[in-house]
CSV table of C-alpha atoms in Angstrom, one decimal:
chain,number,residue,atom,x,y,z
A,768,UNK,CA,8.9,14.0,-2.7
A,769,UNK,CA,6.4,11.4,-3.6
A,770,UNK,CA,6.1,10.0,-0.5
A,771,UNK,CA,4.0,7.4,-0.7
A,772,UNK,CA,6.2,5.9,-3.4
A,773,UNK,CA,9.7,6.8,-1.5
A,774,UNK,CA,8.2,5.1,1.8
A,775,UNK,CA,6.5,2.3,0.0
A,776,UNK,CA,9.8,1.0,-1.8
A,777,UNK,CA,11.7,1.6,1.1
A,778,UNK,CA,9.3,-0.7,3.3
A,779,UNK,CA,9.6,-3.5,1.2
A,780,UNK,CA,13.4,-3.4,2.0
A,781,UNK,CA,12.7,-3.4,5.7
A,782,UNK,CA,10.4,-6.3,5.7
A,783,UNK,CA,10.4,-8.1,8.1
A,784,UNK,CA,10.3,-5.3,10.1
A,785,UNK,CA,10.3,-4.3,13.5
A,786,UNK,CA,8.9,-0.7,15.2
A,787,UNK,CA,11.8,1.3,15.0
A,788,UNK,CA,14.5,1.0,12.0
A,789,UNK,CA,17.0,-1.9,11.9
A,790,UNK,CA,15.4,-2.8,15.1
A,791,UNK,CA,14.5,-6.9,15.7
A,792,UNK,CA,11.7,-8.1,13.8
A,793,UNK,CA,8.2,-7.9,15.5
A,794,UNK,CA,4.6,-9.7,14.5
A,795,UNK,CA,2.9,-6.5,14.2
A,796,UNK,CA,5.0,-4.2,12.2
A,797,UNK,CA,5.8,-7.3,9.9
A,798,UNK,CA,1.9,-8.0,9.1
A,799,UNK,CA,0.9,-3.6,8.8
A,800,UNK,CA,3.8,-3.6,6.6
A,801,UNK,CA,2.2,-6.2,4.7
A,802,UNK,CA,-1.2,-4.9,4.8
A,803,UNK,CA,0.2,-2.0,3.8
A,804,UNK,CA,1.5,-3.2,0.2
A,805,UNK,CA,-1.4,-5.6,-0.2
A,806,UNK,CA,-3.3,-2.2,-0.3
A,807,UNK,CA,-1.2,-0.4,-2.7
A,808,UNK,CA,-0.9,-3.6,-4.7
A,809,UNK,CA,-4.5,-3.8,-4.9
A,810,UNK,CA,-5.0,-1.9,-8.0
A,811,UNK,CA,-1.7,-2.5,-9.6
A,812,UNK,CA,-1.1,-4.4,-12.6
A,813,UNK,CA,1.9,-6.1,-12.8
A,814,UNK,CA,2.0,-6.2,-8.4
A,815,UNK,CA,5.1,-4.7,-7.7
A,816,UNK,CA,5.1,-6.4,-3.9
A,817,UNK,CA,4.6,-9.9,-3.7
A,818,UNK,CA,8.2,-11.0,-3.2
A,819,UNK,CA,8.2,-8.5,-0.1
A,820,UNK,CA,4.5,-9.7,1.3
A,821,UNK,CA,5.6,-13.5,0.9
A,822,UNK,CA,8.5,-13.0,2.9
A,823,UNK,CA,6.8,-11.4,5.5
A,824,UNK,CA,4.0,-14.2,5.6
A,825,UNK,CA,6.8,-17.0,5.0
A,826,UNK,CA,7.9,-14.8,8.6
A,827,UNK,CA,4.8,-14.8,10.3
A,828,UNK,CA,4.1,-19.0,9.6
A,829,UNK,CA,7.5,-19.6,11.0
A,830,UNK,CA,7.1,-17.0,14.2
A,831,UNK,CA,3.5,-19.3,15.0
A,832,UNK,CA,3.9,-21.3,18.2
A,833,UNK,CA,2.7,-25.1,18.2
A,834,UNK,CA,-0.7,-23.7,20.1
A,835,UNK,CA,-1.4,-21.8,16.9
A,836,UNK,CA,-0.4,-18.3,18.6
A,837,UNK,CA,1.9,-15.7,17.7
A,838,UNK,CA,3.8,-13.7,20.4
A,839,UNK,CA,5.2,-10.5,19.8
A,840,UNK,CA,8.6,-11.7,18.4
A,841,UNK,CA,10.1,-14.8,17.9
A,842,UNK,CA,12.1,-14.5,21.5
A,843,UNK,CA,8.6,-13.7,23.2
A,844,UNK,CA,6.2,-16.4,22.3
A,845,UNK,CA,3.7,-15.1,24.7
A,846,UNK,CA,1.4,-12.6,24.9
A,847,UNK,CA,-0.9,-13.8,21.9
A,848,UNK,CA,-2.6,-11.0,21.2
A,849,UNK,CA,-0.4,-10.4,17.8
A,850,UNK,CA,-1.7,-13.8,16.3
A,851,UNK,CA,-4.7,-11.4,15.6
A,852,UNK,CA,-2.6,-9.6,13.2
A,853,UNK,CA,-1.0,-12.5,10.8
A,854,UNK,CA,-5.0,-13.7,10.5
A,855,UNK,CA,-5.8,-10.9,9.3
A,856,UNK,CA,-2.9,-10.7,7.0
A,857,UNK,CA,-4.0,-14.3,5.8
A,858,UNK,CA,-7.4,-12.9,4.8
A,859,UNK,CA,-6.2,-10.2,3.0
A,860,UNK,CA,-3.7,-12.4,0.6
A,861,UNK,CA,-6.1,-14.6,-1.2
A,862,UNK,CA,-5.2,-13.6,-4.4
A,863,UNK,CA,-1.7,-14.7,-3.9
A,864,UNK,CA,0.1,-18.1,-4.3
A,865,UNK,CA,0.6,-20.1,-0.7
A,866,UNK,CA,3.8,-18.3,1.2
A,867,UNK,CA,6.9,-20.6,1.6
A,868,UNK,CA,5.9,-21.5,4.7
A,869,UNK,CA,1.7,-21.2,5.7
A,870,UNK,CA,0.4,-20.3,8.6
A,871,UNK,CA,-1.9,-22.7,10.4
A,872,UNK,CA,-5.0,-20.4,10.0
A,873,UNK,CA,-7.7,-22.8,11.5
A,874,UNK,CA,-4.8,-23.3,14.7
A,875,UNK,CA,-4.9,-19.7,14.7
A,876,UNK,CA,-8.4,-19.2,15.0
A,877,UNK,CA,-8.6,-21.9,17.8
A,878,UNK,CA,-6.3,-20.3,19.6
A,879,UNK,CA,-8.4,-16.9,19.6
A,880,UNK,CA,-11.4,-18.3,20.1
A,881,UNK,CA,-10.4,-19.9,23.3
A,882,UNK,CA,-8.8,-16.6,24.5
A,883,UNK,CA,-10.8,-15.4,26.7
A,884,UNK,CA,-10.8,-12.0,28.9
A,885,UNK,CA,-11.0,-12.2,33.1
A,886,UNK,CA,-14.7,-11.1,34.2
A,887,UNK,CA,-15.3,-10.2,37.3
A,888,UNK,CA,-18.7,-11.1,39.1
A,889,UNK,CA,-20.8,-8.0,40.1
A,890,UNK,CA,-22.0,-9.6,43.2
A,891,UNK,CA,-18.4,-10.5,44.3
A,892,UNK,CA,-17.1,-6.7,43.4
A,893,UNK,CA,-18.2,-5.5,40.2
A,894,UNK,CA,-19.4,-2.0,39.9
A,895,UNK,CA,-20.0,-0.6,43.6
A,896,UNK,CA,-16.6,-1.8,44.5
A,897,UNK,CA,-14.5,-1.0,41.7
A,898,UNK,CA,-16.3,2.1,41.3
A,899,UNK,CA,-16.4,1.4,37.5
A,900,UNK,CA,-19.2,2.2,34.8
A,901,UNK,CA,-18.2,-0.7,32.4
A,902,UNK,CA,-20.0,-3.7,32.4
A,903,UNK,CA,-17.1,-6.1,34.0
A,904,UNK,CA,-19.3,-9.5,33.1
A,905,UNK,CA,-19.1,-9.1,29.7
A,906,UNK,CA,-16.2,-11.5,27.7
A,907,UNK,CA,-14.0,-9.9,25.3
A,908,UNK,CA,-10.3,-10.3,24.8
A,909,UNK,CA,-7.1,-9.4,27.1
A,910,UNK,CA,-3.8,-7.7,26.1
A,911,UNK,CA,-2.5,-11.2,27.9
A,912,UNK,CA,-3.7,-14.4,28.7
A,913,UNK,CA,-5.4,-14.4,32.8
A,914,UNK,CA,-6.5,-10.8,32.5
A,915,UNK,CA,-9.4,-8.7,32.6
A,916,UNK,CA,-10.9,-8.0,28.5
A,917,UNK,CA,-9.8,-4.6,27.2
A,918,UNK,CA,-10.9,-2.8,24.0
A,919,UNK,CA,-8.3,-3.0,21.6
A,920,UNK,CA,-7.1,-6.5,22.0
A,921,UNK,CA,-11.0,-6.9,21.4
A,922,UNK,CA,-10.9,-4.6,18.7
A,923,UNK,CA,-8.3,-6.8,16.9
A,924,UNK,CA,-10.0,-10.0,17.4
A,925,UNK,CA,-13.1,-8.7,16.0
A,926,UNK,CA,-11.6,-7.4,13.2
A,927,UNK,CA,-9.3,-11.2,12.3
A,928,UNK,CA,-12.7,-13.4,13.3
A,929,UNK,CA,-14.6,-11.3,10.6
A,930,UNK,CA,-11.8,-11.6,8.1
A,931,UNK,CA,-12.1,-15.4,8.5
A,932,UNK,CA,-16.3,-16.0,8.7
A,933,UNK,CA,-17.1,-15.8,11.8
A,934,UNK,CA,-18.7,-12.1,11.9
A,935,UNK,CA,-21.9,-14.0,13.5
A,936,UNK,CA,-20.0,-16.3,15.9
A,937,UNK,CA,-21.2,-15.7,19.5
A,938,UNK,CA,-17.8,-14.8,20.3
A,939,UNK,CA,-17.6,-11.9,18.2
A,940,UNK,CA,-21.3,-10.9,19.2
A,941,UNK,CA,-20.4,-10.4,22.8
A,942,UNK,CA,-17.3,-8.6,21.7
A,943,UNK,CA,-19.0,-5.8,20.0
A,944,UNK,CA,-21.5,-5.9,23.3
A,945,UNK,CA,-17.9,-5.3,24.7
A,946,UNK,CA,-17.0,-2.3,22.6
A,947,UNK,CA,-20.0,-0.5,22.6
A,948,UNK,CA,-20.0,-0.8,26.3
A,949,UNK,CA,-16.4,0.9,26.5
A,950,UNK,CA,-17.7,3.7,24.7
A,951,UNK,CA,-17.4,7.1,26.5
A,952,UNK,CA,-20.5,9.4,27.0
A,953,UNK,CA,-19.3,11.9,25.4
A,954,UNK,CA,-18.2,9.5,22.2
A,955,UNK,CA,-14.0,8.3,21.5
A,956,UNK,CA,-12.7,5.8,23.8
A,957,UNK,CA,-9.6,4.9,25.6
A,958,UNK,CA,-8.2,1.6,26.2
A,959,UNK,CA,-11.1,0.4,27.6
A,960,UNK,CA,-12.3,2.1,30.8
A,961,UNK,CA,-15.5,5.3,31.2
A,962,UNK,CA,-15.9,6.2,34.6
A,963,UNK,CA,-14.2,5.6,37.4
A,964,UNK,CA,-14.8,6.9,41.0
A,965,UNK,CA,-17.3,8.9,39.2
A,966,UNK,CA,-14.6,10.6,36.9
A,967,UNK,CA,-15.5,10.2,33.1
A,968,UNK,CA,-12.2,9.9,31.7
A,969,UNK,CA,-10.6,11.1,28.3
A,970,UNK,CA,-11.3,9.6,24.7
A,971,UNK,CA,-8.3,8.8,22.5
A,972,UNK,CA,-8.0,9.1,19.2
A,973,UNK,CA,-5.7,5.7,18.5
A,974,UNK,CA,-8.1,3.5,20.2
A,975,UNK,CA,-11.2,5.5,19.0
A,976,UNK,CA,-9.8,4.8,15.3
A,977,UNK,CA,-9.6,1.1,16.1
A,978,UNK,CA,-12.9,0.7,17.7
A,979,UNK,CA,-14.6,2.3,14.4
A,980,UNK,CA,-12.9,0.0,12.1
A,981,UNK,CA,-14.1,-2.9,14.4
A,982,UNK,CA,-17.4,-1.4,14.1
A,983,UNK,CA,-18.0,-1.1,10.5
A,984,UNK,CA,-21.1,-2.6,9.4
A,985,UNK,CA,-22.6,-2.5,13.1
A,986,UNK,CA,-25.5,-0.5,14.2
A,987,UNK,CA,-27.0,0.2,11.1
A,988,UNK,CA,-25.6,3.5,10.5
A,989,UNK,CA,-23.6,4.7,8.6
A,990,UNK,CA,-23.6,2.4,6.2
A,991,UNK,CA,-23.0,4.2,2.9
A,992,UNK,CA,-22.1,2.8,-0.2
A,993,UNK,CA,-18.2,3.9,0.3
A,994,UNK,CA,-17.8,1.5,3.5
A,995,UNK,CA,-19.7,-1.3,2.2
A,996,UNK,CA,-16.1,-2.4,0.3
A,997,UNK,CA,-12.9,-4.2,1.2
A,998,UNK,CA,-12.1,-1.1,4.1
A,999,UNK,CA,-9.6,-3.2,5.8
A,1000,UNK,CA,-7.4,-5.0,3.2
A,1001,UNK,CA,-7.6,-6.0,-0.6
A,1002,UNK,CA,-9.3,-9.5,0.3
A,1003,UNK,CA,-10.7,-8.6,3.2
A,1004,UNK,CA,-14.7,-8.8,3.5
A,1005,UNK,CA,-16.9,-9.0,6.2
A,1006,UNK,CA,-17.7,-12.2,7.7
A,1007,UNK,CA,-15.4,-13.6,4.7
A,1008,UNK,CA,-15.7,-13.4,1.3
A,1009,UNK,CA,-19.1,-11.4,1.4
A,1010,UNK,CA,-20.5,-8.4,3.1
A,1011,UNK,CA,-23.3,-9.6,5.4
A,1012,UNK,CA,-24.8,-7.1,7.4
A,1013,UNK,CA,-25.7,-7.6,11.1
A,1014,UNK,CA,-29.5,-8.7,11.7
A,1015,UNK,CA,-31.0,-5.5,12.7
A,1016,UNK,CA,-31.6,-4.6,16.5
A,1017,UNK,CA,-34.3,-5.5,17.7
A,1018,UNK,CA,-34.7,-3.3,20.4
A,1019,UNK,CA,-34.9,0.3,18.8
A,1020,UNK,CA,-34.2,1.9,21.5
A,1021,UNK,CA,-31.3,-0.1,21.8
A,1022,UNK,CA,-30.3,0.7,18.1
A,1023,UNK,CA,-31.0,4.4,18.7
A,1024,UNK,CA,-28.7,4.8,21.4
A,1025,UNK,CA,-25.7,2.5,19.1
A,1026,UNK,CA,-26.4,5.2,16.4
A,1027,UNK,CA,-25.7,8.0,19.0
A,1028,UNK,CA,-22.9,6.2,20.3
A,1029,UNK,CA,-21.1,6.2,16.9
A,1030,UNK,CA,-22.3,9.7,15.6
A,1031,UNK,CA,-20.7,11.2,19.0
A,1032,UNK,CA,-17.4,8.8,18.4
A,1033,UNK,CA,-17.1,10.0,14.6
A,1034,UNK,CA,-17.6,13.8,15.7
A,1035,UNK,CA,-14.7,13.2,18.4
A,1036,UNK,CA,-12.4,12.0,16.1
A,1037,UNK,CA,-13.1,14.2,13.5
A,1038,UNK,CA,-12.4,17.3,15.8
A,1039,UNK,CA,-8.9,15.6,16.7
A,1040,UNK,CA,-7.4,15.2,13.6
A,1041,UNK,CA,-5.0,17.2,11.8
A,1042,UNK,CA,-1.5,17.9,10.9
A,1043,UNK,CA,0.0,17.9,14.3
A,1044,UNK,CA,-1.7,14.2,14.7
A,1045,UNK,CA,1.1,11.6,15.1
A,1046,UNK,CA,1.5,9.2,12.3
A,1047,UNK,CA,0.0,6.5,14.6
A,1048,UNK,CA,-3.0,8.5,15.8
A,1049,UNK,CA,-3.9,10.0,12.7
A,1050,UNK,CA,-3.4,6.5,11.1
A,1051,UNK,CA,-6.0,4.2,12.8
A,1052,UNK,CA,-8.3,7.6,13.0
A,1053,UNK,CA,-8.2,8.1,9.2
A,1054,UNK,CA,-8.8,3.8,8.6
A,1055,UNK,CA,-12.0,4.3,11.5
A,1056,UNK,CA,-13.7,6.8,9.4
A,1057,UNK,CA,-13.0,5.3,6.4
A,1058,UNK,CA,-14.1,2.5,7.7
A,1059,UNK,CA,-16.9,4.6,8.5
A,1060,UNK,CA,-17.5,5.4,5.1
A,1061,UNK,CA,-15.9,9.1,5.9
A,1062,UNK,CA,-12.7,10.9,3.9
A,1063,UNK,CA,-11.6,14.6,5.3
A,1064,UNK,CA,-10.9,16.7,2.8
A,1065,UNK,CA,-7.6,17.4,4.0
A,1066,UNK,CA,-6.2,13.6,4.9
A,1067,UNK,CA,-3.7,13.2,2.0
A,1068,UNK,CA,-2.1,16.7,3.3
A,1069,UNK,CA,-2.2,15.1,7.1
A,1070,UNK,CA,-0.5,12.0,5.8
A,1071,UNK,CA,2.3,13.7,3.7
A,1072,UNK,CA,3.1,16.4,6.7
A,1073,UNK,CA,2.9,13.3,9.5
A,1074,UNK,CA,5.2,10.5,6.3
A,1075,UNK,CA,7.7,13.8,5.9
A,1076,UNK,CA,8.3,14.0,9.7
A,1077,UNK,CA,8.7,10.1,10.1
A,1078,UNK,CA,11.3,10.8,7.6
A,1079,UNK,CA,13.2,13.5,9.1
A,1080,UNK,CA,13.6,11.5,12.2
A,1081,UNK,CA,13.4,7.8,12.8
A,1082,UNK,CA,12.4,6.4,9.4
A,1083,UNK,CA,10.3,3.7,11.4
A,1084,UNK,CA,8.8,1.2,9.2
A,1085,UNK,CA,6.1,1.0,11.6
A,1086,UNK,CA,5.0,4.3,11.7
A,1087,UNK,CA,5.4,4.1,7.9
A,1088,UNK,CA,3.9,0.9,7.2
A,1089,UNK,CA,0.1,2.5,8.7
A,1090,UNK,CA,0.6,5.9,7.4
A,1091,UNK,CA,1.0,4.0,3.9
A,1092,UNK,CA,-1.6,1.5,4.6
A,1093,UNK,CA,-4.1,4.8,5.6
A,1094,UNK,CA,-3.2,6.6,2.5
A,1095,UNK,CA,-4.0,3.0,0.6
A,1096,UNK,CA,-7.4,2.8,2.0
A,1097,UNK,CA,-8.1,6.6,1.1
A,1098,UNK,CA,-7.9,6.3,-2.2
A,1099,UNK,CA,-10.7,4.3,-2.6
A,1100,UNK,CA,-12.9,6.8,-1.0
A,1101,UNK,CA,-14.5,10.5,-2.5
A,1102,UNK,CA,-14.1,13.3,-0.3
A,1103,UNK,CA,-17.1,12.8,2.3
A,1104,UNK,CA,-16.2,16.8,4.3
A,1105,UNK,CA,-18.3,19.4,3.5
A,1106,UNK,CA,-14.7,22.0,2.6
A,1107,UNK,CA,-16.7,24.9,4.8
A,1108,UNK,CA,-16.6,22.5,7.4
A,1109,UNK,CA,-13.1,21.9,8.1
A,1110,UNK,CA,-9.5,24.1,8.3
A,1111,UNK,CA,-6.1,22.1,6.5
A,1112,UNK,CA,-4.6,22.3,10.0
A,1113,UNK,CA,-7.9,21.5,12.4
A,1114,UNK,CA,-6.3,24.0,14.4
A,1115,UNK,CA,-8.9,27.2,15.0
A,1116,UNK,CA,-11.3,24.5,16.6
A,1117,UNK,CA,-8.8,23.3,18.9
A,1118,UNK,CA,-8.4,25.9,21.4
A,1119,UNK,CA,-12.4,25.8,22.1
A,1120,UNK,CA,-13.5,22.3,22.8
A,1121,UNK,CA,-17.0,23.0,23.3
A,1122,UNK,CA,-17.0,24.7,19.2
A,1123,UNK,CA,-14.9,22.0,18.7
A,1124,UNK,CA,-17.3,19.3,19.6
A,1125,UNK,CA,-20.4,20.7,18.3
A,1126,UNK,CA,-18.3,21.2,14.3
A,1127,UNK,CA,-17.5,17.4,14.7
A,1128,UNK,CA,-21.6,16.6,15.3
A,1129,UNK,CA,-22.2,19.2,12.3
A,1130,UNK,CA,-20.3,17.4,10.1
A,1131,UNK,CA,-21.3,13.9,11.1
A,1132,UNK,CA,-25.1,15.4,10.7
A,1133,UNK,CA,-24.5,16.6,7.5
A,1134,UNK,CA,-22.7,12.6,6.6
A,1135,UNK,CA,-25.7,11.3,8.0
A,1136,UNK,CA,-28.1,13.3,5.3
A,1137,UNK,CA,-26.1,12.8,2.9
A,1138,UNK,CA,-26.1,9.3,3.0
A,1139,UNK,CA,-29.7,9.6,3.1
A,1140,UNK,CA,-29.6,10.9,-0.4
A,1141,UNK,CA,-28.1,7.7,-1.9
A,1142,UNK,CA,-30.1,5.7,0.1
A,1143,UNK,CA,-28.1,4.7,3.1
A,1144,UNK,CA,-29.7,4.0,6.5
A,1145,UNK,CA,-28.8,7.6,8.9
């Protein structure tokens, strides 16, 4: 079946949407759904989705609570943390007419700025006490309002701030600070924790995807010409309308160990994939490295196996709206693998971690030279 096709008409029908089919609306499947068919609109001509994309903004304007915040349905005005979502959304649909009903963006934006994550003073029990690696003075955003600042909440509001112009606001600085801090040792991350009572703990790949789309155009590598492009969404650009890259690091040992940071993440993730990834894992790990500037060989396999298994059980728009909106963002990218470099299932590597591991850095080494070819910055 032509999946992509099959799933996409099918989505519009579902919008607005909700994680699981005929399930209540919610303000993040509605706004990936979107996304999603912005994406595969993006190079169509006549658009075949902007009655089902209006609706679902018209949806997301009349979900927005009076402080400019979005909950996670329209019986749960609180947490906020999906308001990150419809700005986004908002930054991707430029090109179209105003919705029915608008949502206040510049409310929106307030309202994320002054969200704030819980720190916790070192000298009144940071590290020694909690026993934690992570720096816990350091302000990013929380899953809910009063709370301590985990990664993908941060993740998220990175991503809508950048959408809107404020890729250099002091907000989002600190929030990258944030993310690179949360990184593990050994590269990935988790939702936003590295060591604890001396235990480093497990990367995973949802969160790792996440962080390396909020990371695009960071550290000065990779930057090829492939992720230089609207990697999100059709009108999404970095810091709004135009790529700006961050002011180089100073410090270069600083920069150096960023670089290392990412090269170790993208070699995690790259071992992890495959077709027995579920369609949310392999979804935000396929947008990070594209983000990334990097397109397995095998992805479009990966995406029809994970679309056809969606379909033979659930049929969740959710689950359908990002393996769609992965697929969209693929397109726009050349094969970046090395095909001696990777097996269609991933599997062989997978029962040896160590081999596993050390074919992830190959392949990132081998991204990193050839970007050096073209000019990029390894």
């Amino acid at each position: 079946m032509d999946w992509i096709n099959t799933s996409s008409e099918f989505l519009a029908q579902q919008i607005p949407c909700g994680y699981e089919r005929d399930s209540q609306p919610q303000t993040e499947p509605t706004a990936v759904a979107a996304l999603a068919l912005l994406a595969l609109d993006q190079s169509a001509n006549p658009r075949r989705f902007t009655t089902p994309i209006q609706s679902a903004r018209a949806w997301l304007a009349q979900t927005q609570n009076t402080d400019g915040s979005l909950g996670p349905n329209r019986d749960h005005a609180i947490p906020g943390w999906p308001t990150t979502w419809a700005l986004i959304v908002e930054a991707a649909a430029t090109e179209l007419p105003p919705a029915p009903s608008s949502l206040d963006v510049g409310q929106g934006l307030d309202w994320l700025l002054g969200t704030k994550g819980m720190t916790m003073p070192r000298s009144q029990g940071g590290h020694a006490e909690l026993s934690v690696l992570h720096d816990v003075e350091l302000v990013g955003w929380p899953w809910v309002t009063g709370t301590h600042t985990w990664l993908e909440p941060t993740c998220l509001a990175i991503l809508a701030l950048k959408a809107h112009g404020l890729g250099r606001h002091p907000r989002v600085r600190e929030g990258v600070t944030v993310l690179f801090d949360r990184i593990l040792p050994a590269g990935g991350c988790n939702y936003g924790n590295t060591v604890v009572l001396g235990q480093e703990l497990r990367a995973h790949v949802q969160p790792t995807g996440l962080l390396l789309l909020a990371l695009a155009h960071e550290a000065d590598w990779p930057l090829g010409p492939s992720a230089m492009g609207s990697f999100l969404c059709p009108g999404y650009r970095c810091d709004g309308g135009e790529i700006k890259l961050p002011a180089p690091v100073a410090d270069s040992a600083a920069a150096y160990k960023r670089q290392t940071q990412l090269k170790k993440s993208l070699a995690w993730l790259l071992s992890e994939l495959g077709t027995d990834s579920t369609a949310a894992s392999l979804s935000y790990g396929l947008l990070g490295l594209a983000a990334q500037g990097i397109r397995p060989r095998y992805a479009v396999d990966w995406l029809e196996k994970s679309a056809q298994r969606v379909w033979q059980g659930d049929r969740s728009p959710y689950r359908l709206a990002l393996l769609l909106y992965a697929a969209a963002r693929l397109r726009q990218l050349p094969v970046t693998i090395p095909p001696t470099a990777e097996s269609p299932a991933n599997h062989a590597a997978k029962s040896n971690p160590p081999e596993r591991a050390a074919r992830g850095l190959a392949i990132v080494n081998w991204h990193a030279g050839k970007l050096a070819t073209v000019g990029g910055a390894p």
